[in-house]
Coordinates of C-alpha atoms in Angstrom, one line a residue:
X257 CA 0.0 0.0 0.0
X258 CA 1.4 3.8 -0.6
X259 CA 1.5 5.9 2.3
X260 CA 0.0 9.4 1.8
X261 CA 2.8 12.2 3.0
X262 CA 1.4 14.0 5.7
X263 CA 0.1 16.5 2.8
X264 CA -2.5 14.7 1.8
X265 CA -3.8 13.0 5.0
X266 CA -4.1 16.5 6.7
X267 CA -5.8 18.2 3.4
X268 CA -7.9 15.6 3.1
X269 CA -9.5 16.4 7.1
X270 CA -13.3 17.4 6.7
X271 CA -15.0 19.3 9.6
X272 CA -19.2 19.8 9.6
X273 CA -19.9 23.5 10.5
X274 CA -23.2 21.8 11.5
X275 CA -22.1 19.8 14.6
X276 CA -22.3 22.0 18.0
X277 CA -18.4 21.1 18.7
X278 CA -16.3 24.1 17.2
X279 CA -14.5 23.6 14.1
X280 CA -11.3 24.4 16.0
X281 CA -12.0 21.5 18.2
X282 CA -12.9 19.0 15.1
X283 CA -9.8 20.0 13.2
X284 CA -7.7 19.8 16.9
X285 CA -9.3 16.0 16.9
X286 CA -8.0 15.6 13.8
X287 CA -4.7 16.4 13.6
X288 CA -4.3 14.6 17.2
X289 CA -5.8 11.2 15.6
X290 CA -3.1 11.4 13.0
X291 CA -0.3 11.8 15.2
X292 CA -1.2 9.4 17.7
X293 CA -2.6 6.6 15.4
X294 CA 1.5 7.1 13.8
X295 CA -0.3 8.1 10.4
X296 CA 1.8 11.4 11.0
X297 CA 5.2 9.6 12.4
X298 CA 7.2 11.7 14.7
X299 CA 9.7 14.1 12.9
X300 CA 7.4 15.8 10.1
X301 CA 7.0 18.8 9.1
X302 CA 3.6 20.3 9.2
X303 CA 2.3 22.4 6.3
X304 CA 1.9 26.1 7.2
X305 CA -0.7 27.2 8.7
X306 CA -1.6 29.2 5.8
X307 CA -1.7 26.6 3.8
X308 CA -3.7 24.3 5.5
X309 CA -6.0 27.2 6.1
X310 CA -6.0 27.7 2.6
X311 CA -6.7 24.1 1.5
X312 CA -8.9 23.3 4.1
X313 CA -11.3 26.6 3.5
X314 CA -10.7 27.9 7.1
X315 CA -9.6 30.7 8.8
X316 CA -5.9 31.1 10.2
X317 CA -7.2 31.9 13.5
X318 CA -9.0 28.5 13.7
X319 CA -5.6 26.7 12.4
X320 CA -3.5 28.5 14.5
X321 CA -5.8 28.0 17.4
X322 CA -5.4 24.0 17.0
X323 CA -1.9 24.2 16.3
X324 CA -1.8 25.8 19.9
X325 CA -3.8 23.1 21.5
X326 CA -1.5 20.5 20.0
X327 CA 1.7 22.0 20.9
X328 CA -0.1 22.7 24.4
X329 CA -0.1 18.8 24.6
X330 CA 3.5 18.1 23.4
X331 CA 1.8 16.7 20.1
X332 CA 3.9 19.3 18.1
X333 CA 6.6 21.6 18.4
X334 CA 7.4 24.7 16.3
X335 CA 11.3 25.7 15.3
X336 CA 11.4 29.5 14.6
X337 CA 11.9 30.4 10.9
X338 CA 11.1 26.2 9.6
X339 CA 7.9 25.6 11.0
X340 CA 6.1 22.8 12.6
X341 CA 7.0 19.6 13.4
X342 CA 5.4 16.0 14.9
X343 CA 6.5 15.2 18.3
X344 CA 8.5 11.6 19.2
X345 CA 5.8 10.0 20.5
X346 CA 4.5 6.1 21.3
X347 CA 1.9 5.7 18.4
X348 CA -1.5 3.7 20.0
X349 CA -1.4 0.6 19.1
X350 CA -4.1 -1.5 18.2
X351 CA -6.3 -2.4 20.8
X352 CA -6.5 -6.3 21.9
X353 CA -9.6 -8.0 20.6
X354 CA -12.3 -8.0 23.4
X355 CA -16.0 -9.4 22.9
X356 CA -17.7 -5.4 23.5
X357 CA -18.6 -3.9 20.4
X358 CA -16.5 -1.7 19.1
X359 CA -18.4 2.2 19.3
X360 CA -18.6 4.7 16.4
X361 CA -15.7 6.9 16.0
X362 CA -17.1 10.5 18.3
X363 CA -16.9 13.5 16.6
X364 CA -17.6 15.4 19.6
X365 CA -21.0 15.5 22.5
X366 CA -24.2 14.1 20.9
X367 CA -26.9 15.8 21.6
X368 CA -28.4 13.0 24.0
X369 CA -25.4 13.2 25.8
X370 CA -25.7 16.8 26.9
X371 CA -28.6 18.1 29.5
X372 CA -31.4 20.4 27.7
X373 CA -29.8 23.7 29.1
X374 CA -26.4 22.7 27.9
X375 CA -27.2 21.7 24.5
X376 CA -28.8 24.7 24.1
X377 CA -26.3 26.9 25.2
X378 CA -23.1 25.2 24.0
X379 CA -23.1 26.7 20.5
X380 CA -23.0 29.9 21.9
X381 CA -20.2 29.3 24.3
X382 CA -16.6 30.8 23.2
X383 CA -13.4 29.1 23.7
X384 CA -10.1 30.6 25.8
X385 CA -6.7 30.0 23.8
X386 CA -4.5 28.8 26.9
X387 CA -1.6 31.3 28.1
X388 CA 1.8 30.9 27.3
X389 CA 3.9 28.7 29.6
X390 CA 5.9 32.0 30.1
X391 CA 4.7 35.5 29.8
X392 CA 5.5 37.1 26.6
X393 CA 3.9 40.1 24.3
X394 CA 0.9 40.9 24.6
X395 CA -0.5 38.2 26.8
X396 CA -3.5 39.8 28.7
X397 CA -4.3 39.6 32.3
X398 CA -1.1 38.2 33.9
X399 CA 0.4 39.7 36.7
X400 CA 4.3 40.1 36.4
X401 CA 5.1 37.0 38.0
X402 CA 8.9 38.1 39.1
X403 CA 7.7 40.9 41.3
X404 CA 5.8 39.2 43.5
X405 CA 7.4 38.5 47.1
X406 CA 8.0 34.9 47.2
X407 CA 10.4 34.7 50.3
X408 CA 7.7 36.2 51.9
X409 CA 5.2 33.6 50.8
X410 CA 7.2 30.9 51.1
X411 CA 8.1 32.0 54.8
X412 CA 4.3 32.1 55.6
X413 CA 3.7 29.1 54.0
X414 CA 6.3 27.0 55.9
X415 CA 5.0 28.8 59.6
X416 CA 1.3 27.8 59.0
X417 CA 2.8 23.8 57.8
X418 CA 4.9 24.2 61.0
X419 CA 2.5 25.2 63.5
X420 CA -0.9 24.4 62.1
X421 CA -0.2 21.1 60.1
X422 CA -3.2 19.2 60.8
X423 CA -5.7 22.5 60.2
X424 CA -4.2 23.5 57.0
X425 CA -3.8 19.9 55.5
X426 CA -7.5 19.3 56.6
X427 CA -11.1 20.4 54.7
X428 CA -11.7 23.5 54.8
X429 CA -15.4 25.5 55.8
X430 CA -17.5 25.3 52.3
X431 CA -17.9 29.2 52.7
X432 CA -14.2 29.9 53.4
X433 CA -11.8 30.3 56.7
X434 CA -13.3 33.0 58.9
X435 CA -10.0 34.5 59.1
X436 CA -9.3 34.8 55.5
X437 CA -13.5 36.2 55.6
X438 CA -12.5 38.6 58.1
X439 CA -9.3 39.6 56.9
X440 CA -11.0 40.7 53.2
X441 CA -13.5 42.1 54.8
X442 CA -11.1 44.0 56.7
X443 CA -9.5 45.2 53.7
X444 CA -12.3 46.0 51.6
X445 CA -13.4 48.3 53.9
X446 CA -10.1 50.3 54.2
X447 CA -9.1 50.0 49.9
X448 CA -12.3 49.6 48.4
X449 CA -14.9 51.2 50.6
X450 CA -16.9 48.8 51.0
X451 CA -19.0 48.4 54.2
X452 CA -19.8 44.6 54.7
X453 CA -19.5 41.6 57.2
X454 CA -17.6 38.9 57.0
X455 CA -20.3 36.4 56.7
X456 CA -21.4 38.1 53.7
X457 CA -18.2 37.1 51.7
X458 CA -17.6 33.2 50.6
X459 CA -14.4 31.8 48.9
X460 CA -14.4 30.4 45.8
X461 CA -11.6 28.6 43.3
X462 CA -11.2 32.3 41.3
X463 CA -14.1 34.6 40.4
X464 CA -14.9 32.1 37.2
X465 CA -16.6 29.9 40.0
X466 CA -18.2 32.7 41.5
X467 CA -20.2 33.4 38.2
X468 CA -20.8 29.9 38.2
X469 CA -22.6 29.8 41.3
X470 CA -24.5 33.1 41.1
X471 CA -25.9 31.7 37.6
X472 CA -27.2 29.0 39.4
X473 CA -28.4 30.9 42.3
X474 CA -30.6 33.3 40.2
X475 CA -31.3 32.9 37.5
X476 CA -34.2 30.9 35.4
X477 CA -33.3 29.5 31.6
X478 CA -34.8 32.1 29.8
X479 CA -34.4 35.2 32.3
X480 CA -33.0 38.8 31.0
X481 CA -29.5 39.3 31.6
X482 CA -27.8 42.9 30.6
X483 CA -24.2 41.9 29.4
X484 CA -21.4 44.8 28.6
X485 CA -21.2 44.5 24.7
X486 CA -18.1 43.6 24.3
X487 CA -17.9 41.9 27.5
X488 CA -15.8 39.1 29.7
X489 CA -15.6 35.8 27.9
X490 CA -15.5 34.0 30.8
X491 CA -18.5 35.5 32.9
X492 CA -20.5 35.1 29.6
X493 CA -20.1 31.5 29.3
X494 CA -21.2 30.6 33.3
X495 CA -24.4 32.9 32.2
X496 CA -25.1 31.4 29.3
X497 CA -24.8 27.7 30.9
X498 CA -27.1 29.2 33.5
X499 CA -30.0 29.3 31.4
X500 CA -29.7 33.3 30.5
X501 CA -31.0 35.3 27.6
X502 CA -27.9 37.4 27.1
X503 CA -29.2 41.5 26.5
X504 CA -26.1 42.8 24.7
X505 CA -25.9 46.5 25.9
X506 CA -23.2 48.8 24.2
X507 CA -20.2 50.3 25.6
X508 CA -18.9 53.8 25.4
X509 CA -16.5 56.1 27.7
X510 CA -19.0 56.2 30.0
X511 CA -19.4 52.2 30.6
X512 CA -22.6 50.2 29.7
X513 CA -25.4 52.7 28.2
X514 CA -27.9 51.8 31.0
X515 CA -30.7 54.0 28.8
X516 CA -29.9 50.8 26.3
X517 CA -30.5 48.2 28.7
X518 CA -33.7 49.7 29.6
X519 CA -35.0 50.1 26.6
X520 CA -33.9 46.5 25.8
X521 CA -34.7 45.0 28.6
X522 CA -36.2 46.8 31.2
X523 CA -37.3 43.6 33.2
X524 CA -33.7 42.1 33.5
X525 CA -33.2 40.0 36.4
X526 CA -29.3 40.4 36.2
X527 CA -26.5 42.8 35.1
X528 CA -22.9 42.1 34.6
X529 CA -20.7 45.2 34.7
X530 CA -16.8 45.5 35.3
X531 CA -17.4 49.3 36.7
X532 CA -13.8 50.7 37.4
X533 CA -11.7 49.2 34.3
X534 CA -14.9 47.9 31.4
X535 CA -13.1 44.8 29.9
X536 CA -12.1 44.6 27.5
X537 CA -12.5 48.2 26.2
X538 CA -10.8 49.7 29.3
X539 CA -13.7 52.5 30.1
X540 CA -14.2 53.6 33.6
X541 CA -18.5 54.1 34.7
X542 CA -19.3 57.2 35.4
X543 CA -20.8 58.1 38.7
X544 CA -24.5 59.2 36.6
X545 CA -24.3 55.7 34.9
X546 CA -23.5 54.0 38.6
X547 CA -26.3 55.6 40.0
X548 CA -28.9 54.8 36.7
X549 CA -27.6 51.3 37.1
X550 CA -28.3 50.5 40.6
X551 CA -31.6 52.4 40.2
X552 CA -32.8 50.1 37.5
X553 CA -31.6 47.1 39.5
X554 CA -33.9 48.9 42.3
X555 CA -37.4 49.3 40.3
X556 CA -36.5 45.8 38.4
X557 CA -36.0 43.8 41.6
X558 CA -33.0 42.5 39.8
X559 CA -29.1 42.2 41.2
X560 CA -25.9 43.3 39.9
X561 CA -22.7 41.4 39.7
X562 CA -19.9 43.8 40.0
X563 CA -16.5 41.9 38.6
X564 CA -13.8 44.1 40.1
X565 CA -11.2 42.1 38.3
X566 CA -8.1 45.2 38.4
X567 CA -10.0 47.3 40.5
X568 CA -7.2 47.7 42.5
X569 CA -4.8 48.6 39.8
X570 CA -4.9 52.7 38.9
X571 CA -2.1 54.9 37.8
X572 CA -3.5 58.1 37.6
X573 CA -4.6 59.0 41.1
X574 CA -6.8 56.5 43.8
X575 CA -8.5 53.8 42.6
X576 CA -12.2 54.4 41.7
X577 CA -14.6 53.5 44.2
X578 CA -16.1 50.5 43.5
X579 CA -20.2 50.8 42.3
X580 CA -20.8 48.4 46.0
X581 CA -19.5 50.8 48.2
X582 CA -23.0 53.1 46.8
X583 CA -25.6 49.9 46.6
X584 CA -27.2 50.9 49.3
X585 CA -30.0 48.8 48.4
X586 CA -27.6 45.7 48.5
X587 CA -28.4 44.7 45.2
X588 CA -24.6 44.6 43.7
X589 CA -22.8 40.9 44.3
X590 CA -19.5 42.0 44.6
X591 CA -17.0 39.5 42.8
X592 CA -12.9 39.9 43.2
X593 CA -10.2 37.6 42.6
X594 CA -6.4 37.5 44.1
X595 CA -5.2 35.9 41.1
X596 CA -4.7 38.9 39.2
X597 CA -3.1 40.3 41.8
X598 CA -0.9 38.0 43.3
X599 CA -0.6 34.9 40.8
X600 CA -3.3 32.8 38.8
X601 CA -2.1 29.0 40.3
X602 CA -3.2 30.6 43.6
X603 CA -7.1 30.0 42.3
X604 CA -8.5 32.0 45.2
X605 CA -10.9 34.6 44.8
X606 CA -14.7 35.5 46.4
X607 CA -18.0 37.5 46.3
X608 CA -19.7 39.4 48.8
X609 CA -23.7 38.1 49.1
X610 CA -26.4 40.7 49.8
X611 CA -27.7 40.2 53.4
X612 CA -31.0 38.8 52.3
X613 CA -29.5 35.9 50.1
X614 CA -26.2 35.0 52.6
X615 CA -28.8 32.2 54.3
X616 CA -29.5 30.4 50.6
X617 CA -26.2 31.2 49.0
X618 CA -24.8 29.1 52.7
X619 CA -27.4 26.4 52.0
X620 CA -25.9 26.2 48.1
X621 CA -21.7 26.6 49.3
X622 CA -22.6 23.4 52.1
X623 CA -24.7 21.4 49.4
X624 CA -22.3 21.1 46.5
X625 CA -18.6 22.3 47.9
X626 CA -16.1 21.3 50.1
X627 CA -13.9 24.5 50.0
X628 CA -10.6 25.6 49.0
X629 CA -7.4 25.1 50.1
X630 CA -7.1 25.8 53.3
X631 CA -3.6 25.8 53.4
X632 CA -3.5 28.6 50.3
X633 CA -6.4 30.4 52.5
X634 CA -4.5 30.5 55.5
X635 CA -1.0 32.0 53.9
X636 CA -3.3 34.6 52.5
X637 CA -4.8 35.5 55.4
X638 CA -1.6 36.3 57.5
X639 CA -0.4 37.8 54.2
X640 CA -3.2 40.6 54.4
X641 CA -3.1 40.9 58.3
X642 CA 0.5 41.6 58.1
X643 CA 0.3 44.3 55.4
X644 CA 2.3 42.5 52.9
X645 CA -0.7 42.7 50.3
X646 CA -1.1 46.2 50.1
X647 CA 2.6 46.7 49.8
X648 CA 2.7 44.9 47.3
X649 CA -0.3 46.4 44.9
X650 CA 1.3 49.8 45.7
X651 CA 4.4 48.5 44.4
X652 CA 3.2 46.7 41.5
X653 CA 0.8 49.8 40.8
X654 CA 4.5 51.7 40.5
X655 CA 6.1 48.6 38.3
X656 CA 3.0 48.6 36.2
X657 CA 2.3 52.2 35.5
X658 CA 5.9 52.2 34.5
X659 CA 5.3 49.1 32.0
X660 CA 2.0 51.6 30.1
X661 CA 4.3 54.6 30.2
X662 CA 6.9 52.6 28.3
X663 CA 4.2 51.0 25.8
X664 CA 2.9 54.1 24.8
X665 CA 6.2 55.7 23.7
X666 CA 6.8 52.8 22.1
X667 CA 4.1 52.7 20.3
X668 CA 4.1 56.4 19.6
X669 CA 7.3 55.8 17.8
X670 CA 6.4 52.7 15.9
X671 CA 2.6 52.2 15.6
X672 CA 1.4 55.2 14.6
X673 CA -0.7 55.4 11.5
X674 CA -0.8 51.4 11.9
X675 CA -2.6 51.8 15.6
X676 CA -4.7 54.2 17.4
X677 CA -4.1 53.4 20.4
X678 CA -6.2 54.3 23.4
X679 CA -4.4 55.0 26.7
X680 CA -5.7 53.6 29.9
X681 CA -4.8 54.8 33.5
X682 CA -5.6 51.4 35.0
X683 CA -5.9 47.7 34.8
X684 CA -3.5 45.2 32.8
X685 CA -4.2 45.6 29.2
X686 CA -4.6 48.3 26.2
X687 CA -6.4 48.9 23.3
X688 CA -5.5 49.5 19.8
X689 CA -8.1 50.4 17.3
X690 CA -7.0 49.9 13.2
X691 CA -5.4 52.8 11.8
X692 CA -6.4 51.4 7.9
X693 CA -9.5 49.6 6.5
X694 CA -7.5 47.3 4.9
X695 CA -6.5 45.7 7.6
X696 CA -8.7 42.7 9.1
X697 CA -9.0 41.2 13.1
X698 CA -8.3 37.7 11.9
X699 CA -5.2 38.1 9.3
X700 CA -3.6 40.2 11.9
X701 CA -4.1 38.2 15.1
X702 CA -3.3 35.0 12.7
X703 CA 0.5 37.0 11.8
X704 CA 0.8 38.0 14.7
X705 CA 0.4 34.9 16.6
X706 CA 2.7 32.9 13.5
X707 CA 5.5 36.0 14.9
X708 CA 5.6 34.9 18.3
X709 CA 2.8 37.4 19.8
X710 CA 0.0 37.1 22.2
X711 CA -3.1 39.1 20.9
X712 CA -6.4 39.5 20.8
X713 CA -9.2 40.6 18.7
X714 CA -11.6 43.2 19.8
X715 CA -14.4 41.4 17.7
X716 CA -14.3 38.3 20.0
X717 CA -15.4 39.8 23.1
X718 CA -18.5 40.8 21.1
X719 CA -21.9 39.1 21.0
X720 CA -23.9 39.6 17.4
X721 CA -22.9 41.9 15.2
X722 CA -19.3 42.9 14.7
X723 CA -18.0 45.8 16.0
X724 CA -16.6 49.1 15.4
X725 CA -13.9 49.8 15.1
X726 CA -11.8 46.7 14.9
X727 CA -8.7 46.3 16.7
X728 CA -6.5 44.3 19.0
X729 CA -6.4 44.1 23.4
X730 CA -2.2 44.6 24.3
X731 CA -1.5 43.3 27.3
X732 CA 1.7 45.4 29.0
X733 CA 2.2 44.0 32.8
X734 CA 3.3 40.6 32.2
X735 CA 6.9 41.4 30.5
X736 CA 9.4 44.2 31.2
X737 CA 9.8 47.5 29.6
X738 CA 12.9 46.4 27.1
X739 CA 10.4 43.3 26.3
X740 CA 7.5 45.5 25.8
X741 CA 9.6 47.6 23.4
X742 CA 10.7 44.6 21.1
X743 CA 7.2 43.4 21.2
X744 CA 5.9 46.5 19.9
X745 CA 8.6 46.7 16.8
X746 CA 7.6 42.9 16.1
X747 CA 4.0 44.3 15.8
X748 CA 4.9 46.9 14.0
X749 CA 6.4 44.9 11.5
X750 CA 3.6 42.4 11.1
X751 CA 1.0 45.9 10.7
X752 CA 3.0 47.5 8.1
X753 CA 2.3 45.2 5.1
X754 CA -1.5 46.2 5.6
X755 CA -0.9 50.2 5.8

């Protein structure tokens, strides 16, 4: 028999844009059959993405995006300037004979495999590219991992396994340590202005959890949900799951247009607004649109979830005060995370009830949860009772401020007329609109991504129709200034061909 080259088998993959699994994730199944089945034997070179776009009539954001996932795995590596390669891997070998019947090759979840809610809702879900193993340009939300005060940590770390081994190594309240409760409560008070007790805040595995479990607190499949437009991936898809009509309502400077929502929807059961730093367009709420807001919530008899993600990162003056610390109806659910903070393996993060629903939101933590780590909570703790948290946000808000002034000359000197960039005085990320109609979001994340960048379209925080203007998010904490300033030539380079 003549073996195909690896050519052929790859251009001959067909993926149905009629299945509810993503094309990325058919043509990721794919590939990954190839290579472990030994069809694609270790040592061969991939075709370009471009061509396999090209031959395969998709986009080279979905190629790239499998690509990723594969090299993610250890499936393929990439040399720079010669391509992609197969890994050296043990090809499966074929299976003993056994007297079960031998199942149809899966494709992805049938749709009797999937509940009723889920199968409805999974074609609208979007999928996360995974970060880089190490920070690079322009990854987005990723603290700058070498500034953060490890000794410290690791000196805390080894006290609590020292003197409070069989606590820390044990399960942990569903609803989080008291100290750790009382400790953020502490500080939330004193930062963020915001007045609350610490049996109104519950720990959670990272504020992705927390939107999990307010989704399934309140709301009913088909209730009216106001969602920022373009808005938080990952808040969007614990909604959706939830059984939520998504309401897009547009951004401008001022935040979510609350006269929109209204008009839209003006029964909505739930808002979802990042107040101090709008991601991903970077837009602060102003204090007329804070008040509409929790006014509507008010007369609606809905709640708010506030997602104060950076809150605590501003460079131009104090941080704003956060749109809880003026609910005095307690309507907001307040929702904050230390991993952006601190670092994102810590997974620790929590949301403040309103008093009225602390009883059923306890029921739901002691029903389906058996808490964090209380070893991680416990560090944490003693590392905001002794101060060493604040000291370091005001020294990263110094490091990072630094890191945006240093992007913006940069980009003054190489992107203009490619970029229009617009400056932000908080949070982790910029954004930069397209200088030229010519150029498209998914040819330039695609060559940017093929030169070693981390980017992001503006179009894929969006629900329904595209929007304008197009353009990229830039993260600039993650990577030092003289990496920052290489990352912007390397952009500048891949813009130029479409000025």
């Amino acid at each position: 028999m003549v073996k195909r080259s690896s050519g052929e088998l790859l251009f001959s993959i067909t993926v149905d844009r009629t299945l509810e699994t993503s094309v990325t994730t058919q043509l990721y199944n794919a590939i990954r059959k190839l290579i472990t089945s030994g069809d694609l034997p270790g040592g061969k070179r991939l075709p370009s993405s471009r061509t396999l776009s090209t031959e395969l009539g998709l986009s080279r954001t979905t190629t790239m995006s499998a690509f990723e996932r594969l090299q993610a795995e250890g499936l393929i590596y990439s040399i720079s300037g010669s391509g992609s390669y197969i890994s050296e891997i043990a090809p499966a070998g074929k299976p003993e004979q056994t007297l079960s019947v031998e199942a149809p090759a899966a494709t992805g979840p049938t749709r009797s495999s999937l509940s009723a809610t889920l199968n409805a809702a999974s074609s609208r879900f979007v999928e996360r590219l995974p970060h880089p193993r190490a920070p690079r340009a322009f990854v987005t939300g990723v603290p700058d991992y070498n500034s953060f005060p490890l000794a410290i940590w690791a000196r805390l770390t080894a006290k609590h396994l020292r003197e409070e081994r069989e606590y820390v190594l044990g399960y942990s309240d569903p609803e989080g340590d008291p100290r750790l409760r009382r400790a953020i409560a502490e500080h939330l008070r004193s930062n963020r202005g915001i007045s609350c007790a610490p049996e109104q805040i519950f720990i959670v595995n990272g504020a992705q959890q927390a939107f999990d479990l307010i989704g399934r607190m309140l709301i009913n499949p088909g209730d009216k949900v106001w969602f920022e437009n373009p808005g938080a991936i990952g808040a969007r898809n614990s909604l959706i799951a939830s059984g939520a009509e998504l309401v897009p309502v547009p951004v401008d400077a001022e935040g979510m247009q609350v006269a929109e929502g209204l008009r839209l929807a003006p029964d909505f059961r739930l808002a979802f607004v990042t107040p101090s730093h709008q991601h991903p367009t970077g837009a602060e709420m102003s204090m007329a649109r804070r008040a509409a807001l929790l006014q509507a919530a008010y007369d609606s008899d809905g709640w708010i979830i506030e997602d104060d993600y950076d809150g605590e990162f501003r460079y131009d003056g104090r941080p704003l005060p956060t749109l809880k610390s003026g609910d005095t109806a307690d309507r907001v659910i307040y929702v904050g995370t230390f991993s952006k903070s601190m670092f994102p393996s810590l997974r620790l993060g929590f949301y403040i009830a309103p008093q009225s629903l602390v009883p059923t939101f306890r029921h739901l933590s002691r029903a389906f949860l058996q808490g964090v780590s209380l070893g991680m909570q416990s560090v944490l703790a003693s590392f905001l009772e002794e101060g060493h948290f604040v000291a370091h946000i005001r020294r990263m808000r110094e490091i990072y401020a630094e890191r945006h002034a240093s992007f913006y000359a940069a980009a003054q000197e190489h992107l203009d007329g490619l970029l229009d960039i617009r400056r932000s005085s908080a949070g982790f990320h910029t954004v930069g609109h397209f200088a030229s109609p010519r150029m498209t979001e998914t040819e330039v994340v695609a060559d940017a991504r093929a030169a070693g960048l981390v980017v992001s379209a503006l179009e894929s925080f969006a629900i329904g129709p595209s929007l304008t203007p197009k353009g990229l998010i830039l993260g600039v904490t993650a990577i030092p200034p003289r990496a920052i300033r290489a990352g912007v030539e390397t952009l500048a380079r891949v813009l130029e061909p479409y000025r």
